Structures are given as structure tokens and as C-alpha cells.
């Protein structure tokens, strides 16, 4: 199923290999430029120039700059979910501590290594979402970004006791978890470009304490 994010301003998905390579290159350049100039300085003209494609090629895929950012946020989320699925598949979590360790460690690694992720991540809490409230809805036009991420996490969290609490309650718990983690991790990376280790550890403690009652070991 096509995601809401990708349908928002995405004119077409590339089918041929050459088009797919250009599409990915455009997104990669968009991420690099976000690190360099931020959302305010990002332009489709500069993206095309850096990606070495005609500006018309950018507009073949994306209606405007906002659509580019929508697509990058969606790709970041798919990347993150893929990492979690792989890690949880390799070693099924035996405790809420292990669940949280994996989720935070993968996010922190992406923040440290993935171009543009520190500015954009999944579209939550970044400089440009404050400039345009519509960008709080990058991942789903009906709910804010953190709620959309919480819903995706719900699909990866069979260790949460949906029999003890209704699915709506579990979703709310994950939404609160996302908001809390987002705030503390932003603080950690404001304090240290590589992420303040003490604050990251405190973030894990916070989430473990909150999610503990929902966990089925």
C-alpha cells in the first residue's frame, strides 16, 4: 500500500533502474543539503544542481520542496523500522530494557551517521515544522508525526500487552513514549553533537519505567 506521505506531492514512483537511481540520488542530496543549509535554505534548484540532474527531473518526481521532504521523512522512517525489525528478529527481546535499548540505540546511530537525520528525522520537532504547521503531518495527513510513528511501532511491539489494555491505550502509551524520547534526545544532541551519553541513558530509564507496566515478558 502506498503511504500517505509518499502520495503527498509525490508525482510518480520510479519504475526503471535509471529512474530509481536518480530518485534516490535526489533524496540523498536533499538530506546532505538539510545538514548544510537547513530547511529554510533548501531549494529544488540546488538539489538538482548537486544531484547533477535537470530541474525537470526533480519535478518529474516531486511537486515541490515540501514533497521532497515528505519523501525523505518517509524513507527515514522505513529505514528505522527496518533496523528495528531486523534487530528484534535476530534476538527476540526478553525484557522491556532490551526493547528500549534497541529502539534508542538504532535512533542514536542514525542521528550520528545518516545525513539530514539530525534536521529531519521523521518530521518531528525540527526547525521547519515550527515554520509551517502542515509539516507536523509529514507522515500522515490526519495525525501528527509522532502519532504516525507510534502506530508503526505498534506493529513491531507484540511484547506490549494488548490483552491487559485496549489497543487505543497501547497506542497512546507509545505516543507518549515518542514525545518523551523526542524531547530528551533532542536535548542530548543539543548538549553534545554526538549525543550526550548521560542524557541518552536517562532517556532509556525514563522509557523503561513508563513502558514497564505494558510489557509482557
PDB file of C-alpha atoms in Angstrom:
ATOM      1  CA  UNK A   1       0.000   0.000   0.000  1.00  0.00           C
ATOM      2  CA  UNK A   2       1.275   3.444  -0.865  1.00  0.00           C
ATOM      3  CA  UNK A   3       1.932   5.517   2.244  1.00  0.00           C
ATOM      4  CA  UNK A   4       0.135   8.793   2.877  1.00  0.00           C
ATOM      5  CA  UNK A   5       3.490  10.511   2.993  1.00  0.00           C
ATOM      6  CA  UNK A   6       4.592   9.362  -0.408  1.00  0.00           C
ATOM      7  CA  UNK A   7       1.298  10.335  -2.013  1.00  0.00           C
ATOM      8  CA  UNK A   8       1.560  13.909  -0.683  1.00  0.00           C
ATOM      9  CA  UNK A   9       3.148  15.727  -3.598  1.00  0.00           C
ATOM     10  CA  UNK A  10       4.918  12.675  -4.995  1.00  0.00           C
ATOM     11  CA  UNK A  11       4.121  12.730  -8.697  1.00  0.00           C
ATOM     12  CA  UNK A  12       5.304   9.269  -9.585  1.00  0.00           C
ATOM     13  CA  UNK A  13       7.377   6.400  -8.260  1.00  0.00           C
ATOM     14  CA  UNK A  14      10.333   5.480 -10.476  1.00  0.00           C
ATOM     15  CA  UNK A  15       9.939   2.095 -12.126  1.00  0.00           C
ATOM     16  CA  UNK A  16      13.076   1.731 -14.229  1.00  0.00           C
ATOM     17  CA  UNK A  17      16.506   1.257 -12.683  1.00  0.00           C
ATOM     18  CA  UNK A  18      17.925   4.508 -14.036  1.00  0.00           C
ATOM     19  CA  UNK A  19      14.954   6.499 -12.744  1.00  0.00           C
ATOM     20  CA  UNK A  20      15.146   4.774  -9.370  1.00  0.00           C
ATOM     21  CA  UNK A  21      18.820   5.676  -9.083  1.00  0.00           C
ATOM     22  CA  UNK A  22      18.061   9.311  -9.863  1.00  0.00           C
ATOM     23  CA  UNK A  23      15.216   9.331  -7.368  1.00  0.00           C
ATOM     24  CA  UNK A  24      17.461   8.017  -4.594  1.00  0.00           C
ATOM     25  CA  UNK A  25      20.253  10.415  -5.553  1.00  0.00           C
ATOM     26  CA  UNK A  26      17.867  13.346  -5.320  1.00  0.00           C
ATOM     27  CA  UNK A  27      16.782  12.263  -1.836  1.00  0.00           C
ATOM     28  CA  UNK A  28      20.395  11.751  -0.781  1.00  0.00           C
ATOM     29  CA  UNK A  29      21.303  15.249  -1.922  1.00  0.00           C
ATOM     30  CA  UNK A  30      18.254  16.655  -0.154  1.00  0.00           C
ATOM     31  CA  UNK A  31      19.498  15.058   3.081  1.00  0.00           C
ATOM     32  CA  UNK A  32      23.020  16.453   2.602  1.00  0.00           C
ATOM     33  CA  UNK A  33      21.708  19.954   1.959  1.00  0.00           C
ATOM     34  CA  UNK A  34      19.497  19.843   5.038  1.00  0.00           C
ATOM     35  CA  UNK A  35      22.665  19.386   7.097  1.00  0.00           C
ATOM     36  CA  UNK A  36      24.367  22.242   5.292  1.00  0.00           C
ATOM     37  CA  UNK A  37      21.671  24.892   4.926  1.00  0.00           C
ATOM     38  CA  UNK A  38      18.627  23.681   6.875  1.00  0.00           C
ATOM     39  CA  UNK A  39      15.074  23.594   5.578  1.00  0.00           C
ATOM     40  CA  UNK A  40      14.883  27.345   5.010  1.00  0.00           C
ATOM     41  CA  UNK A  41      17.894  27.282   2.685  1.00  0.00           C
ATOM     42  CA  UNK A  42      16.875  24.159   0.811  1.00  0.00           C
ATOM     43  CA  UNK A  43      15.797  24.716  -2.801  1.00  0.00           C
ATOM     44  CA  UNK A  44      14.867  22.339  -5.577  1.00  0.00           C
ATOM     45  CA  UNK A  45      17.265  24.237  -7.850  1.00  0.00           C
ATOM     46  CA  UNK A  46      20.224  23.483  -5.597  1.00  0.00           C
ATOM     47  CA  UNK A  47      19.097  19.877  -5.172  1.00  0.00           C
ATOM     48  CA  UNK A  48      19.033  19.431  -8.945  1.00  0.00           C
ATOM     49  CA  UNK A  49      22.445  21.066  -9.335  1.00  0.00           C
ATOM     50  CA  UNK A  50      24.079  18.965  -6.623  1.00  0.00           C
ATOM     51  CA  UNK A  51      22.422  15.760  -7.873  1.00  0.00           C
ATOM     52  CA  UNK A  52      23.549  16.594 -11.424  1.00  0.00           C
ATOM     53  CA  UNK A  53      20.090  16.215 -12.898  1.00  0.00           C
ATOM     54  CA  UNK A  54      17.900  18.709 -14.790  1.00  0.00           C
ATOM     55  CA  UNK A  55      15.446  20.601 -12.596  1.00  0.00           C
ATOM     56  CA  UNK A  56      12.698  18.990 -14.657  1.00  0.00           C
ATOM     57  CA  UNK A  57      13.797  15.595 -13.386  1.00  0.00           C
ATOM     58  CA  UNK A  58      13.234  16.722  -9.802  1.00  0.00           C
ATOM     59  CA  UNK A  59       9.746  17.910 -10.726  1.00  0.00           C
ATOM     60  CA  UNK A  60       9.013  14.646 -12.502  1.00  0.00           C
ATOM     61  CA  UNK A  61       9.093  13.008  -9.070  1.00  0.00           C
ATOM     62  CA  UNK A  62       8.237  15.794  -6.620  1.00  0.00           C
ATOM     63  CA  UNK A  63       5.753  18.642  -6.907  1.00  0.00           C
ATOM     64  CA  UNK A  64       7.810  20.993  -4.723  1.00  0.00           C
ATOM     65  CA  UNK A  65      10.324  21.241  -1.876  1.00  0.00           C
ATOM     66  CA  UNK A  66       7.778  20.093   0.671  1.00  0.00           C
ATOM     67  CA  UNK A  67       7.147  16.904  -1.307  1.00  0.00           C
ATOM     68  CA  UNK A  68      10.893  16.214  -1.289  1.00  0.00           C
ATOM     69  CA  UNK A  69      10.970  16.497   2.481  1.00  0.00           C
ATOM     70  CA  UNK A  70       7.859  14.325   2.803  1.00  0.00           C
ATOM     71  CA  UNK A  71       9.575  11.583   0.832  1.00  0.00           C
ATOM     72  CA  UNK A  72      12.789  11.840   2.839  1.00  0.00           C
ATOM     73  CA  UNK A  73      10.900  11.651   6.143  1.00  0.00           C
ATOM     74  CA  UNK A  74       9.112   8.540   4.899  1.00  0.00           C
ATOM     75  CA  UNK A  75      12.389   6.950   3.829  1.00  0.00           C
ATOM     76  CA  UNK A  76      13.921   7.718   7.229  1.00  0.00           C
ATOM     77  CA  UNK A  77      11.012   6.025   8.962  1.00  0.00           C
ATOM     78  CA  UNK A  78      11.198   2.963   6.726  1.00  0.00           C
ATOM     79  CA  UNK A  79      14.938   2.770   7.420  1.00  0.00           C
ATOM     80  CA  UNK A  80      14.348   2.945  11.163  1.00  0.00           C
ATOM     81  CA  UNK A  81      11.547   0.382  11.145  1.00  0.00           C
ATOM     82  CA  UNK A  82      13.679  -1.939   9.052  1.00  0.00           C
ATOM     83  CA  UNK A  83      16.513  -1.676  11.560  1.00  0.00           C
ATOM     84  CA  UNK A  84      14.200  -2.444  14.465  1.00  0.00           C
ATOM     85  CA  UNK A  85      12.572  -5.374  12.685  1.00  0.00           C
ATOM     86  CA  UNK A  86      15.988  -6.828  11.899  1.00  0.00           C
ATOM     87  CA  UNK A  87      17.282  -6.408  15.445  1.00  0.00           C
ATOM     88  CA  UNK A  88      14.137  -7.776  17.076  1.00  0.00           C
ATOM     89  CA  UNK A  89      14.167 -10.649  14.596  1.00  0.00           C
ATOM     90  CA  UNK A  90      17.772 -11.545  15.347  1.00  0.00           C
ATOM     91  CA  UNK A  91      17.204 -11.619  19.102  1.00  0.00           C
ATOM     92  CA  UNK A  92      13.678 -11.516  20.483  1.00  0.00           C
ATOM     93  CA  UNK A  93      13.649  -9.022  23.378  1.00  0.00           C
ATOM     94  CA  UNK A  94      13.421 -10.697  26.770  1.00  0.00           C
ATOM     95  CA  UNK A  95      12.728  -7.553  28.763  1.00  0.00           C
ATOM     96  CA  UNK A  96      11.452  -4.025  28.342  1.00  0.00           C
ATOM     97  CA  UNK A  97      15.047  -2.874  28.874  1.00  0.00           C
ATOM     98  CA  UNK A  98      16.146  -4.776  25.762  1.00  0.00           C
ATOM     99  CA  UNK A  99      13.247  -3.368  23.758  1.00  0.00           C
ATOM    100  CA  UNK A 100      14.147   0.187  24.706  1.00  0.00           C
ATOM    101  CA  UNK A 101      17.903  -0.328  24.273  1.00  0.00           C
ATOM    102  CA  UNK A 102      17.453  -1.417  20.669  1.00  0.00           C
ATOM    103  CA  UNK A 103      14.962   1.340  19.823  1.00  0.00           C
ATOM    104  CA  UNK A 104      17.128   4.113  21.282  1.00  0.00           C
ATOM    105  CA  UNK A 105      20.460   2.743  20.075  1.00  0.00           C
ATOM    106  CA  UNK A 106      19.235   2.486  16.483  1.00  0.00           C
ATOM    107  CA  UNK A 107      17.815   6.008  16.570  1.00  0.00           C
ATOM    108  CA  UNK A 108      21.036   7.410  18.042  1.00  0.00           C
ATOM    109  CA  UNK A 109      23.132   5.614  15.424  1.00  0.00           C
ATOM    110  CA  UNK A 110      21.003   7.082  12.639  1.00  0.00           C
ATOM    111  CA  UNK A 111      21.285  10.525  14.224  1.00  0.00           C
ATOM    112  CA  UNK A 112      25.078  10.182  14.290  1.00  0.00           C
ATOM    113  CA  UNK A 113      25.600   8.701  10.843  1.00  0.00           C
ATOM    114  CA  UNK A 114      22.682   9.435   8.497  1.00  0.00           C
ATOM    115  CA  UNK A 115      22.872  12.705   6.531  1.00  0.00           C
ATOM    116  CA  UNK A 116      19.985  15.079   7.207  1.00  0.00           C
ATOM    117  CA  UNK A 117      18.544  12.957  10.005  1.00  0.00           C
ATOM    118  CA  UNK A 118      19.510  15.443  12.688  1.00  0.00           C
ATOM    119  CA  UNK A 119      17.448  18.126  10.958  1.00  0.00           C
ATOM    120  CA  UNK A 120      14.531  15.986   9.795  1.00  0.00           C
ATOM    121  CA  UNK A 121      14.396  12.537  11.444  1.00  0.00           C
ATOM    122  CA  UNK A 122      10.697  11.586  10.917  1.00  0.00           C
ATOM    123  CA  UNK A 123       9.476  15.153  10.657  1.00  0.00           C
ATOM    124  CA  UNK A 124       9.027  15.797  14.383  1.00  0.00           C
ATOM    125  CA  UNK A 125      10.386  18.685  16.365  1.00  0.00           C
ATOM    126  CA  UNK A 126      12.556  20.165  13.659  1.00  0.00           C
ATOM    127  CA  UNK A 127      13.126  23.821  12.767  1.00  0.00           C
ATOM    128  CA  UNK A 128      10.920  23.758   9.677  1.00  0.00           C
ATOM    129  CA  UNK A 129       7.885  22.123  11.324  1.00  0.00           C
ATOM    130  CA  UNK A 130       7.711  25.205  13.534  1.00  0.00           C
ATOM    131  CA  UNK A 131       7.818  27.401  10.432  1.00  0.00           C
ATOM    132  CA  UNK A 132       4.945  25.571   8.753  1.00  0.00           C
ATOM    133  CA  UNK A 133       2.441  23.660  10.954  1.00  0.00           C
ATOM    134  CA  UNK A 134       1.491  21.479   7.987  1.00  0.00           C
ATOM    135  CA  UNK A 135       4.876  19.823   8.291  1.00  0.00           C
ATOM    136  CA  UNK A 136       3.841  18.340  11.633  1.00  0.00           C
ATOM    137  CA  UNK A 137       1.813  15.971   9.414  1.00  0.00           C
ATOM    138  CA  UNK A 138       4.554  14.715   7.109  1.00  0.00           C
ATOM    139  CA  UNK A 139       3.870  11.028   7.698  1.00  0.00           C
ATOM    140  CA  UNK A 140       0.082  11.069   7.758  1.00  0.00           C
ATOM    141  CA  UNK A 141      -2.162  13.966   6.826  1.00  0.00           C
ATOM    142  CA  UNK A 142      -4.597  13.030   9.612  1.00  0.00           C
ATOM    143  CA  UNK A 143      -2.286  12.713  12.639  1.00  0.00           C
ATOM    144  CA  UNK A 144       0.910  14.339  13.847  1.00  0.00           C
ATOM    145  CA  UNK A 145       4.256  12.724  13.039  1.00  0.00           C
ATOM    146  CA  UNK A 146       4.876  11.177  16.461  1.00  0.00           C
ATOM    147  CA  UNK A 147       1.436   9.568  16.433  1.00  0.00           C
ATOM    148  CA  UNK A 148       2.116   8.128  12.979  1.00  0.00           C
ATOM    149  CA  UNK A 149       5.429   6.699  14.213  1.00  0.00           C
ATOM    150  CA  UNK A 150       3.694   5.290  17.302  1.00  0.00           C
ATOM    151  CA  UNK A 151       1.275   3.419  15.056  1.00  0.00           C
ATOM    152  CA  UNK A 152       4.138   1.894  13.115  1.00  0.00           C
ATOM    153  CA  UNK A 153       5.887   0.926  16.334  1.00  0.00           C
ATOM    154  CA  UNK A 154       2.709  -0.775  17.492  1.00  0.00           C
ATOM    155  CA  UNK A 155       3.100  -3.212  14.610  1.00  0.00           C
ATOM    156  CA  UNK A 156       6.575  -4.141  15.877  1.00  0.00           C
ATOM    157  CA  UNK A 157       5.693  -4.437  19.547  1.00  0.00           C
ATOM    158  CA  UNK A 158       3.926  -7.744  20.256  1.00  0.00           C
ATOM    159  CA  UNK A 159       5.643  -7.599  23.656  1.00  0.00           C
ATOM    160  CA  UNK A 160       3.134  -4.946  24.714  1.00  0.00           C
ATOM    161  CA  UNK A 161       0.131  -6.447  26.491  1.00  0.00           C
ATOM    162  CA  UNK A 162      -2.858  -5.619  24.294  1.00  0.00           C
ATOM    163  CA  UNK A 163      -4.994  -8.035  26.331  1.00  0.00           C
ATOM    164  CA  UNK A 164      -4.369  -6.057  29.527  1.00  0.00           C
ATOM    165  CA  UNK A 165      -5.111  -2.759  27.846  1.00  0.00           C
ATOM    166  CA  UNK A 166      -7.031  -1.896  24.718  1.00  0.00           C
ATOM    167  CA  UNK A 167      -5.103  -1.168  21.542  1.00  0.00           C
ATOM    168  CA  UNK A 168      -6.026   2.511  21.819  1.00  0.00           C
ATOM    169  CA  UNK A 169      -4.396   2.638  25.250  1.00  0.00           C
ATOM    170  CA  UNK A 170      -1.275   0.941  23.912  1.00  0.00           C
ATOM    171  CA  UNK A 171      -1.125   3.403  21.026  1.00  0.00           C
ATOM    172  CA  UNK A 172      -1.453   6.289  23.469  1.00  0.00           C
ATOM    173  CA  UNK A 173       1.369   4.856  25.578  1.00  0.00           C
ATOM    174  CA  UNK A 174       3.601   4.644  22.519  1.00  0.00           C
ATOM    175  CA  UNK A 175       2.666   8.173  21.510  1.00  0.00           C
ATOM    176  CA  UNK A 176       3.667   9.476  24.955  1.00  0.00           C
ATOM    177  CA  UNK A 177       6.851   7.417  24.677  1.00  0.00           C
ATOM    178  CA  UNK A 178       7.668   9.044  21.348  1.00  0.00           C
ATOM    179  CA  UNK A 179       7.059  12.559  22.668  1.00  0.00           C
ATOM    180  CA  UNK A 180       9.201  11.961  25.749  1.00  0.00           C
ATOM    181  CA  UNK A 181      12.038  10.314  23.818  1.00  0.00           C
ATOM    182  CA  UNK A 182      11.959  13.047  21.182  1.00  0.00           C
ATOM    183  CA  UNK A 183      12.337  15.788  23.804  1.00  0.00           C
ATOM    184  CA  UNK A 184      15.142  14.113  25.768  1.00  0.00           C
ATOM    185  CA  UNK A 185      17.107  13.011  22.699  1.00  0.00           C
ATOM    186  CA  UNK A 186      16.900  16.490  21.194  1.00  0.00           C
ATOM    187  CA  UNK A 187      18.370  17.775  24.453  1.00  0.00           C
ATOM    188  CA  UNK A 188      21.094  15.122  24.309  1.00  0.00           C
ATOM    189  CA  UNK A 189      22.167  16.219  20.835  1.00  0.00           C
ATOM    190  CA  UNK A 190      21.974  19.898  21.691  1.00  0.00           C
ATOM    191  CA  UNK A 191      24.317  19.216  24.593  1.00  0.00           C
ATOM    192  CA  UNK A 192      26.752  17.168  22.509  1.00  0.00           C
ATOM    193  CA  UNK A 193      26.814  16.793  18.691  1.00  0.00           C
ATOM    194  CA  UNK A 194      27.402  13.064  19.189  1.00  0.00           C
ATOM    195  CA  UNK A 195      24.663  12.767  21.787  1.00  0.00           C
ATOM    196  CA  UNK A 196      25.292  13.239  25.489  1.00  0.00           C
ATOM    197  CA  UNK A 197      25.742   9.712  26.871  1.00  0.00           C
ATOM    198  CA  UNK A 198      24.295  10.544  30.288  1.00  0.00           C
ATOM    199  CA  UNK A 199      21.147  12.033  28.770  1.00  0.00           C
ATOM    200  CA  UNK A 200      20.727   9.081  26.412  1.00  0.00           C
ATOM    201  CA  UNK A 201      20.985   6.753  29.413  1.00  0.00           C
ATOM    202  CA  UNK A 202      18.387   8.829  31.276  1.00  0.00           C
ATOM    203  CA  UNK A 203      16.093   8.646  28.260  1.00  0.00           C
ATOM    204  CA  UNK A 204      16.273   4.853  28.387  1.00  0.00           C
ATOM    205  CA  UNK A 205      15.489   4.834  32.122  1.00  0.00           C
ATOM    206  CA  UNK A 206      12.508   7.091  31.545  1.00  0.00           C
ATOM    207  CA  UNK A 207      11.059   4.881  28.810  1.00  0.00           C
ATOM    208  CA  UNK A 208      11.685   1.631  30.693  1.00  0.00           C
ATOM    209  CA  UNK A 209       9.910   2.985  33.757  1.00  0.00           C
ATOM    210  CA  UNK A 210       6.952   4.211  31.752  1.00  0.00           C
ATOM    211  CA  UNK A 211       6.549   1.184  29.459  1.00  0.00           C
ATOM    212  CA  UNK A 212       7.182  -1.420  32.185  1.00  0.00           C
ATOM    213  CA  UNK A 213       3.509  -1.886  33.147  1.00  0.00           C
ATOM    214  CA  UNK A 214       2.605  -2.531  29.500  1.00  0.00           C
ATOM    215  CA  UNK A 215       5.265  -5.164  28.893  1.00  0.00           C
ATOM    216  CA  UNK A 216       4.641  -8.917  28.744  1.00  0.00           C
ATOM    217  CA  UNK A 217       7.846 -10.887  29.227  1.00  0.00           C
TER     218      UNK A 217
END
